[in-house]
mmCIF file of C-alpha atoms in Angstrom:
data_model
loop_
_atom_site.group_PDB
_atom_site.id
_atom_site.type_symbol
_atom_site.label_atom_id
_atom_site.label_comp_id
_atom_site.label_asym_id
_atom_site.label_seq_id
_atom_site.Cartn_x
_atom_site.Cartn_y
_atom_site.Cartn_z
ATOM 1 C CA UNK A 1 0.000 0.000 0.000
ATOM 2 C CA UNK A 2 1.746 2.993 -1.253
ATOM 3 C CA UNK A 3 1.799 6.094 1.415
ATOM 4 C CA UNK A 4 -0.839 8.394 0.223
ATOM 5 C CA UNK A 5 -2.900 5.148 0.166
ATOM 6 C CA UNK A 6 -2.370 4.579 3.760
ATOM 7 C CA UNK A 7 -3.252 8.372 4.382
ATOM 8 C CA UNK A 8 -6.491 8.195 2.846
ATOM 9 C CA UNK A 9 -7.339 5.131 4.608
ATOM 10 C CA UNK A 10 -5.867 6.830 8.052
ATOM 11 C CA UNK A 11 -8.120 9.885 7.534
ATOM 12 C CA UNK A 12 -11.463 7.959 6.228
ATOM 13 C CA UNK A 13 -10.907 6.202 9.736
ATOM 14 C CA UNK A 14 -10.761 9.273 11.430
ATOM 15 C CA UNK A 15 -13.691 10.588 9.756
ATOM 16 C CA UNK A 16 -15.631 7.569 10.190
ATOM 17 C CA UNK A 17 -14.918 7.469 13.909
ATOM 18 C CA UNK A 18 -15.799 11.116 14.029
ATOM 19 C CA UNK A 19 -19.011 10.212 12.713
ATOM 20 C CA UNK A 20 -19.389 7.440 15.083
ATOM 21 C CA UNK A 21 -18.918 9.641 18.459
ATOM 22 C CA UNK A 22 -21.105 12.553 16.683
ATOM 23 C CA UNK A 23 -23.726 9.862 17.071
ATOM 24 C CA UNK A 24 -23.030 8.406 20.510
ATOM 25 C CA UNK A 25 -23.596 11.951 21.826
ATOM 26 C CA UNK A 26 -26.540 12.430 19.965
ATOM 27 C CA UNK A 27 -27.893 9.196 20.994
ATOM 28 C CA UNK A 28 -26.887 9.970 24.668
ATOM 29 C CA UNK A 29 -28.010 13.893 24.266
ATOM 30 C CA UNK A 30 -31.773 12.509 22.775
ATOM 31 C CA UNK A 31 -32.094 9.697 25.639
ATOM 32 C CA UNK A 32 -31.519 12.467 28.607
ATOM 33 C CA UNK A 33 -33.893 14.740 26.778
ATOM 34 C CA UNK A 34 -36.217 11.484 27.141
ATOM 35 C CA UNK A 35 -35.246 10.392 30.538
ATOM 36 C CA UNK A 36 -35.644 14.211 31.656
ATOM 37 C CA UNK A 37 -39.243 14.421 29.770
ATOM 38 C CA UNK A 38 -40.354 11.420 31.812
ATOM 39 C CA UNK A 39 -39.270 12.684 34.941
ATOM 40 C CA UNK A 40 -40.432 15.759 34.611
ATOM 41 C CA UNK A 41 -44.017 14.198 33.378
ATOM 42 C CA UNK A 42 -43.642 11.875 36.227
ATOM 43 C CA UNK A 43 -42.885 15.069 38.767
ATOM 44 C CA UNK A 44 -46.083 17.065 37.223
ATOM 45 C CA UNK A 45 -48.471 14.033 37.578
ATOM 46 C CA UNK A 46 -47.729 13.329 40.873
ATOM 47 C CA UNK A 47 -48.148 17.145 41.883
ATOM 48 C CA UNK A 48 -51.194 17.257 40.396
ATOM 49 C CA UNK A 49 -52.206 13.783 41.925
ATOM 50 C CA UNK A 50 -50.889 15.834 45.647
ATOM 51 C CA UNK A 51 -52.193 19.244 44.552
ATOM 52 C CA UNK A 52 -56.039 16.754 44.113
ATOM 53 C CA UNK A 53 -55.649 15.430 47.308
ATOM 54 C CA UNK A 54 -54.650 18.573 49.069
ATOM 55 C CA UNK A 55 -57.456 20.245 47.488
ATOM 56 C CA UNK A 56 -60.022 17.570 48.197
ATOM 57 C CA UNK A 57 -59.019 18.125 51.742
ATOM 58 C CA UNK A 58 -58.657 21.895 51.974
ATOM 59 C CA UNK A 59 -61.971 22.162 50.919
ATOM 60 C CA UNK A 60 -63.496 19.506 53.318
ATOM 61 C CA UNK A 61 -66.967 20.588 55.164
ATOM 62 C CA UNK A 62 -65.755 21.522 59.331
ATOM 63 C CA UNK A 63 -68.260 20.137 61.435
ATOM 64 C CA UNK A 64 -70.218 23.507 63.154
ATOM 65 C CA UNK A 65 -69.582 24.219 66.850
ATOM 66 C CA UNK A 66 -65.464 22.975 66.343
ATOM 67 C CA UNK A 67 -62.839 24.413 68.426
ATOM 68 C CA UNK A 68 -59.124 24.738 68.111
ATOM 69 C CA UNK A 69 -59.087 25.943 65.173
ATOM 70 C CA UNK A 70 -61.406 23.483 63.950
ATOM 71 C CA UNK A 71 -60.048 20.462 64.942
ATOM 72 C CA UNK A 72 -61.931 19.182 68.869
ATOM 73 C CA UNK A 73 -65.176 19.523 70.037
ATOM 74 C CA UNK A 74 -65.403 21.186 73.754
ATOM 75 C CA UNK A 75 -67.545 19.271 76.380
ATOM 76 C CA UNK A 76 -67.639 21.366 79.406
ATOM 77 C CA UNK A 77 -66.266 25.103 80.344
ATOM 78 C CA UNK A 78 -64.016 25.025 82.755
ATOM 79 C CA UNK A 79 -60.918 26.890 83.328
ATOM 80 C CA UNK A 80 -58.604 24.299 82.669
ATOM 81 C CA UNK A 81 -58.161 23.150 79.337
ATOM 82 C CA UNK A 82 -57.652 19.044 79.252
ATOM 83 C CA UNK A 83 -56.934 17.945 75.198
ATOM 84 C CA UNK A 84 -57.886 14.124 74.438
ATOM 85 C CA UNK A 85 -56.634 12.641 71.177
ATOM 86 C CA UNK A 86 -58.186 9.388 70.149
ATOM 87 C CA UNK A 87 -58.516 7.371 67.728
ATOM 88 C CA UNK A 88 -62.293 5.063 67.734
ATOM 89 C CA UNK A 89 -59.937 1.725 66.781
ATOM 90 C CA UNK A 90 -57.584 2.288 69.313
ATOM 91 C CA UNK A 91 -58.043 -0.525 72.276
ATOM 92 C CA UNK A 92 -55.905 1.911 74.720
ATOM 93 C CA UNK A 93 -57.898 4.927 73.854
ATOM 94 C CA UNK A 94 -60.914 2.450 74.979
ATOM 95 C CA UNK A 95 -59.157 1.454 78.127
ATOM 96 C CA UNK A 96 -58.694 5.399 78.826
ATOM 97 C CA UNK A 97 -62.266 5.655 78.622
ATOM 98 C CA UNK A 98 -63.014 2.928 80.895
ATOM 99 C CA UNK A 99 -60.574 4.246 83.859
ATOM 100 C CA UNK A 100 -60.817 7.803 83.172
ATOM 101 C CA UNK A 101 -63.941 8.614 81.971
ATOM 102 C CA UNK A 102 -66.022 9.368 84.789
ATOM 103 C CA UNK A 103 -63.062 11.681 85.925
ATOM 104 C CA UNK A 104 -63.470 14.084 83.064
ATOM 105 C CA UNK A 105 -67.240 13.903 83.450
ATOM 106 C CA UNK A 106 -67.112 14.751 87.145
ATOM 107 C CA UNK A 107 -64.075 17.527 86.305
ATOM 108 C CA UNK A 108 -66.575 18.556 83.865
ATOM 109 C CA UNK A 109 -69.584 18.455 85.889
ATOM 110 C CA UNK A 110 -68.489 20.638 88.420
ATOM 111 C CA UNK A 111 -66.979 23.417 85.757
ATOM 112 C CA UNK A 112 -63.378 22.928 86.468
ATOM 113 C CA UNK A 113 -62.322 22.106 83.068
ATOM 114 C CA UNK A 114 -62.964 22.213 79.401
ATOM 115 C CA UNK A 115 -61.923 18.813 77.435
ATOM 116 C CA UNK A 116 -61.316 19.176 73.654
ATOM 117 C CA UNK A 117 -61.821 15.770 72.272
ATOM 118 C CA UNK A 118 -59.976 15.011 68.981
ATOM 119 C CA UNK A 119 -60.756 12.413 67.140
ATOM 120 C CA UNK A 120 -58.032 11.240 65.085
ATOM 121 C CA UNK A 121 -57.228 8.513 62.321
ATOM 122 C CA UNK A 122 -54.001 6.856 62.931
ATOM 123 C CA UNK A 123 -55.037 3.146 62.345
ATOM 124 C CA UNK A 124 -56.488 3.351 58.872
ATOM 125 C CA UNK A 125 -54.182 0.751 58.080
ATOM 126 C CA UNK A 126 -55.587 -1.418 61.052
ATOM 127 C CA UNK A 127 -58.475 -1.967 59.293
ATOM 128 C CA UNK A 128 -58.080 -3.826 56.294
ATOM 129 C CA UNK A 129 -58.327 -1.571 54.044
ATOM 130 C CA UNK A 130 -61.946 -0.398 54.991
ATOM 131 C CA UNK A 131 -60.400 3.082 56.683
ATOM 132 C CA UNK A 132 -62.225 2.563 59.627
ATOM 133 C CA UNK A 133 -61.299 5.350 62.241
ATOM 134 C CA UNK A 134 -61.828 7.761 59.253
ATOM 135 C CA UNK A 135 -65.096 6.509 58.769
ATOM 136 C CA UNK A 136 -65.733 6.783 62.307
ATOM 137 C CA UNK A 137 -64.503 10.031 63.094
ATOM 138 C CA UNK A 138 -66.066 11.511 59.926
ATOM 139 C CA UNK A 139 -69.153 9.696 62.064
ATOM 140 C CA UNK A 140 -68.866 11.202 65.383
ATOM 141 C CA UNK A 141 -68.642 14.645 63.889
ATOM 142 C CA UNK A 142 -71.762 13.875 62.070
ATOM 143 C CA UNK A 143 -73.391 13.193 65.602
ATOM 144 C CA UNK A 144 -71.631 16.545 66.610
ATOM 145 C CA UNK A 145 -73.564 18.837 64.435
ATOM 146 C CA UNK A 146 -77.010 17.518 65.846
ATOM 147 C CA UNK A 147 -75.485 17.796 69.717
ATOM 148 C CA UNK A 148 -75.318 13.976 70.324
ATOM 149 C CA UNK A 149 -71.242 14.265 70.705
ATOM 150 C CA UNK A 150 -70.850 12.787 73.838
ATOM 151 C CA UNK A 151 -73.583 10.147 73.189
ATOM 152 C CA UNK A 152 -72.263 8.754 70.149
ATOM 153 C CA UNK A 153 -68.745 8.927 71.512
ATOM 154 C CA UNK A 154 -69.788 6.798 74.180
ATOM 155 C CA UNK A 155 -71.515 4.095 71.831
ATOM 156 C CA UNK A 156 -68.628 3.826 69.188
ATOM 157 C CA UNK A 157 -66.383 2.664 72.645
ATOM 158 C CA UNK A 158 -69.001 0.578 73.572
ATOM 159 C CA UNK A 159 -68.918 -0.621 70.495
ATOM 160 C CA UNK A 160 -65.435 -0.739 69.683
ATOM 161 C CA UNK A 161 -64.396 -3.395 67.006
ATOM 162 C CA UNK A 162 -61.089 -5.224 67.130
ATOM 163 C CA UNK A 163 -57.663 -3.955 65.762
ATOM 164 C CA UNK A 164 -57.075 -5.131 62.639
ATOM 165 C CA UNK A 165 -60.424 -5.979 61.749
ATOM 166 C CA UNK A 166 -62.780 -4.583 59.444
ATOM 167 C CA UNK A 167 -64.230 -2.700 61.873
ATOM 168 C CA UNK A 168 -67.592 -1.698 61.444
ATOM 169 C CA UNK A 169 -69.753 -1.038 58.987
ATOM 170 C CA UNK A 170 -71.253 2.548 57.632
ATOM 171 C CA UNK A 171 -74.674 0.465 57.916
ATOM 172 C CA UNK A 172 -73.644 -0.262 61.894
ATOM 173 C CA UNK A 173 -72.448 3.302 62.781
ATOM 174 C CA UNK A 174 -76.179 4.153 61.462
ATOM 175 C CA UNK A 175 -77.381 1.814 63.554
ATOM 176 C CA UNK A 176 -75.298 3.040 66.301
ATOM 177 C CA UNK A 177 -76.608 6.383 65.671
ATOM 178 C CA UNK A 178 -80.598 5.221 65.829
ATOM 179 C CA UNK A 179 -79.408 4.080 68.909
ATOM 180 C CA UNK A 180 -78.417 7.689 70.405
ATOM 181 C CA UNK A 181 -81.318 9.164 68.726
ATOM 182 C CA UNK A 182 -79.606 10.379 65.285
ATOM 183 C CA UNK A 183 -82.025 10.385 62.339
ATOM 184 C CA UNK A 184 -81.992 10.527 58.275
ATOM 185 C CA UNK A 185 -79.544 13.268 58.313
ATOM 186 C CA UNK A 186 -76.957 11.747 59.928
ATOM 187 C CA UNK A 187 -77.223 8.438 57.980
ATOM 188 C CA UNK A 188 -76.432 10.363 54.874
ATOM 189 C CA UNK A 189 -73.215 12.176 56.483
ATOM 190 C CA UNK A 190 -72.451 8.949 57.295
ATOM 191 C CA UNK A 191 -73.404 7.401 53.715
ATOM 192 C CA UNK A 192 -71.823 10.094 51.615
ATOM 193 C CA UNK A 193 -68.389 10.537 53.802
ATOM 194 C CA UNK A 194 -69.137 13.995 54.538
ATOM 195 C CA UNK A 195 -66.073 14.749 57.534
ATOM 196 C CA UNK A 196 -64.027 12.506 56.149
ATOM 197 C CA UNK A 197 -62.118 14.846 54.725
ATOM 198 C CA UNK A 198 -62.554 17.023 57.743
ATOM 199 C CA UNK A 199 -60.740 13.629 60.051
ATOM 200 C CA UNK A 200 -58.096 13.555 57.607
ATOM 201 C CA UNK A 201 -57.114 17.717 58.288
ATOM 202 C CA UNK A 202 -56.854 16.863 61.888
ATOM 203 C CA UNK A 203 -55.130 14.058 61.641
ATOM 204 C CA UNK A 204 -52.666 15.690 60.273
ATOM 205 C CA UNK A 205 -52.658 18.591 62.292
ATOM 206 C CA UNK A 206 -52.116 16.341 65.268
ATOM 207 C CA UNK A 207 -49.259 14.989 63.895
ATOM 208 C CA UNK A 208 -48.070 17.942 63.385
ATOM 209 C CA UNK A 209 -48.730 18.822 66.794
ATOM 210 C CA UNK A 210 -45.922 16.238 67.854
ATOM 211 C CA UNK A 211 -49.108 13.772 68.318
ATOM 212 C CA UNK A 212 -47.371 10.315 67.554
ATOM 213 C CA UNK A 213 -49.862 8.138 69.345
ATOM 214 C CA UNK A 214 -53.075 7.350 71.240
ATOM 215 C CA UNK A 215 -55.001 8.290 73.709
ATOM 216 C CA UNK A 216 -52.967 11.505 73.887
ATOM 217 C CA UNK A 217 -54.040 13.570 76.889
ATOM 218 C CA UNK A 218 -52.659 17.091 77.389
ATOM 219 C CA UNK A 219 -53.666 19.688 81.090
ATOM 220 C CA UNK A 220 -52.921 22.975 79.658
ATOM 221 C CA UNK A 221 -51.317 21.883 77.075
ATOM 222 C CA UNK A 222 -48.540 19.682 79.433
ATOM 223 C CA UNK A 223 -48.915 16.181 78.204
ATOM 224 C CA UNK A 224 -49.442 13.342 80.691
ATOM 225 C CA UNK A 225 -47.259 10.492 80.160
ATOM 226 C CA UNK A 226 -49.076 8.082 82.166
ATOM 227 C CA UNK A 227 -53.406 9.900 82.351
ATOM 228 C CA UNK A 228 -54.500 7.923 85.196
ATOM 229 C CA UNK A 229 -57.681 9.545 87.292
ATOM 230 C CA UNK A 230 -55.416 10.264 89.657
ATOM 231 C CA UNK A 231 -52.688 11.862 87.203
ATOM 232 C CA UNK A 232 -55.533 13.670 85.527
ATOM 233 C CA UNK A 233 -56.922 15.405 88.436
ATOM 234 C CA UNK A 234 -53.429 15.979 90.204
ATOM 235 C CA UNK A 235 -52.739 18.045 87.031
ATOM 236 C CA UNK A 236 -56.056 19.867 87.201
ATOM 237 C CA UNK A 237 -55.031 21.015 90.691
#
């Protein structure tokens, strides 16, 4: 092969290989323009899928006669301020009830204190899927706005289902709520989900209130690590 031969053939392999990175980088510049078009598809539906639930919770209906910014409703008008979060699955929060109960009543009874009851939704998952304590929060502030609080409160704890059950029903809570004298209108709160957005806000809020768990019992906004009867009214003073 004479030498201009071998030139030639030296620069068509140099233009060839030329050629053959130009391509590589427009192969590699195309697929991050398609890698970055997915992602940034990917980031905008999931915004709007979080922007739609936001929304669909913003808006949610507050149950009249709320305080705390919307998130308890007040039995009692004491001085003393005593904050209960629950949650209507919650076999503690039940056991709180049971041995502490009657204290708030009587601490309520003779206008010492104000308890702000907060019902919360922290064992959704408990529930197989059927997003119990939503349902029954959403439930008990139903009961709320026709002034049978503290007597559906009662019943759902009476009739407290298992962790990790189904739990109950929306045709049992209306049941329930025959049973404490509730009537059409709360069987369609109940029916069409109506505070369920509403449980969801306050849920939240509690959490990010430092609420990690349940029952969650605050005097003046000092939590009570242990809120026995005798804890609870110690605090009260």
């Amino acid at each position: 092969m004479s030498k201009g031969t071998k030139q030639r053939t030296a620069a068509k392999r140099i233009v060839e290989q030329q050629k053959a990175a130009d391509k590589r980088r427009t192969v590699t510049l195309w697929t991050t323009v398609a890698v970055v078009g997915v992602l940034l598809i990917a980031g905008l539906i999931g915004w709007g899928v979080l922007a739609g639930q936001r929304s669909d919770t913003s808006n949610a209906a507050v149950p009249p006669g709320t305080v705390d910014n919307g998130t308890a409703f007040a039995v009692g008008d004491g001085p003393v301020t005593i904050d209960v979060y629950e949650d209507f699955m919650c076999p503690i929060c039940h056991e709180f009830e049971n041995q502490s109960g009657a204290t708030l009543t009587q601490l309520v009874n003779a206008k010492k204190v104000t308890v702000r009851y907060h019902p919360i939704a922290i064992l959704d998952d408990k529930s197989n899927g059927t997003k119990y304590s939503t349902r029954a929060a959403g439930a008990v502030a139903a009961a709320a706005e026709e002034g049978k609080f503290r007597q559906y409160h009662q019943v759902l704890f009476d009739n407290q289902p298992t962790e990790g059950s189904n739990g109950l029903d929306n045709a049992k809570l209306i049941e329930l709520g025959k049973s404490a004298g509730l009537g059409d209108k709360f069987a369609a709160a109940v029916t069409d989900g109506k505070y369920s957005g509403w449980a969801a806000n306050v849920t939240a809020e509690s959490s990010k209130r430092g609420v990690t768990g349940t029952p969650t019992v605050l005097v003046n906004g000092k939590r009570l690590s242990n809120p026995t009867p005798q804890a609870i009214t110690s605090a009260v003073g």
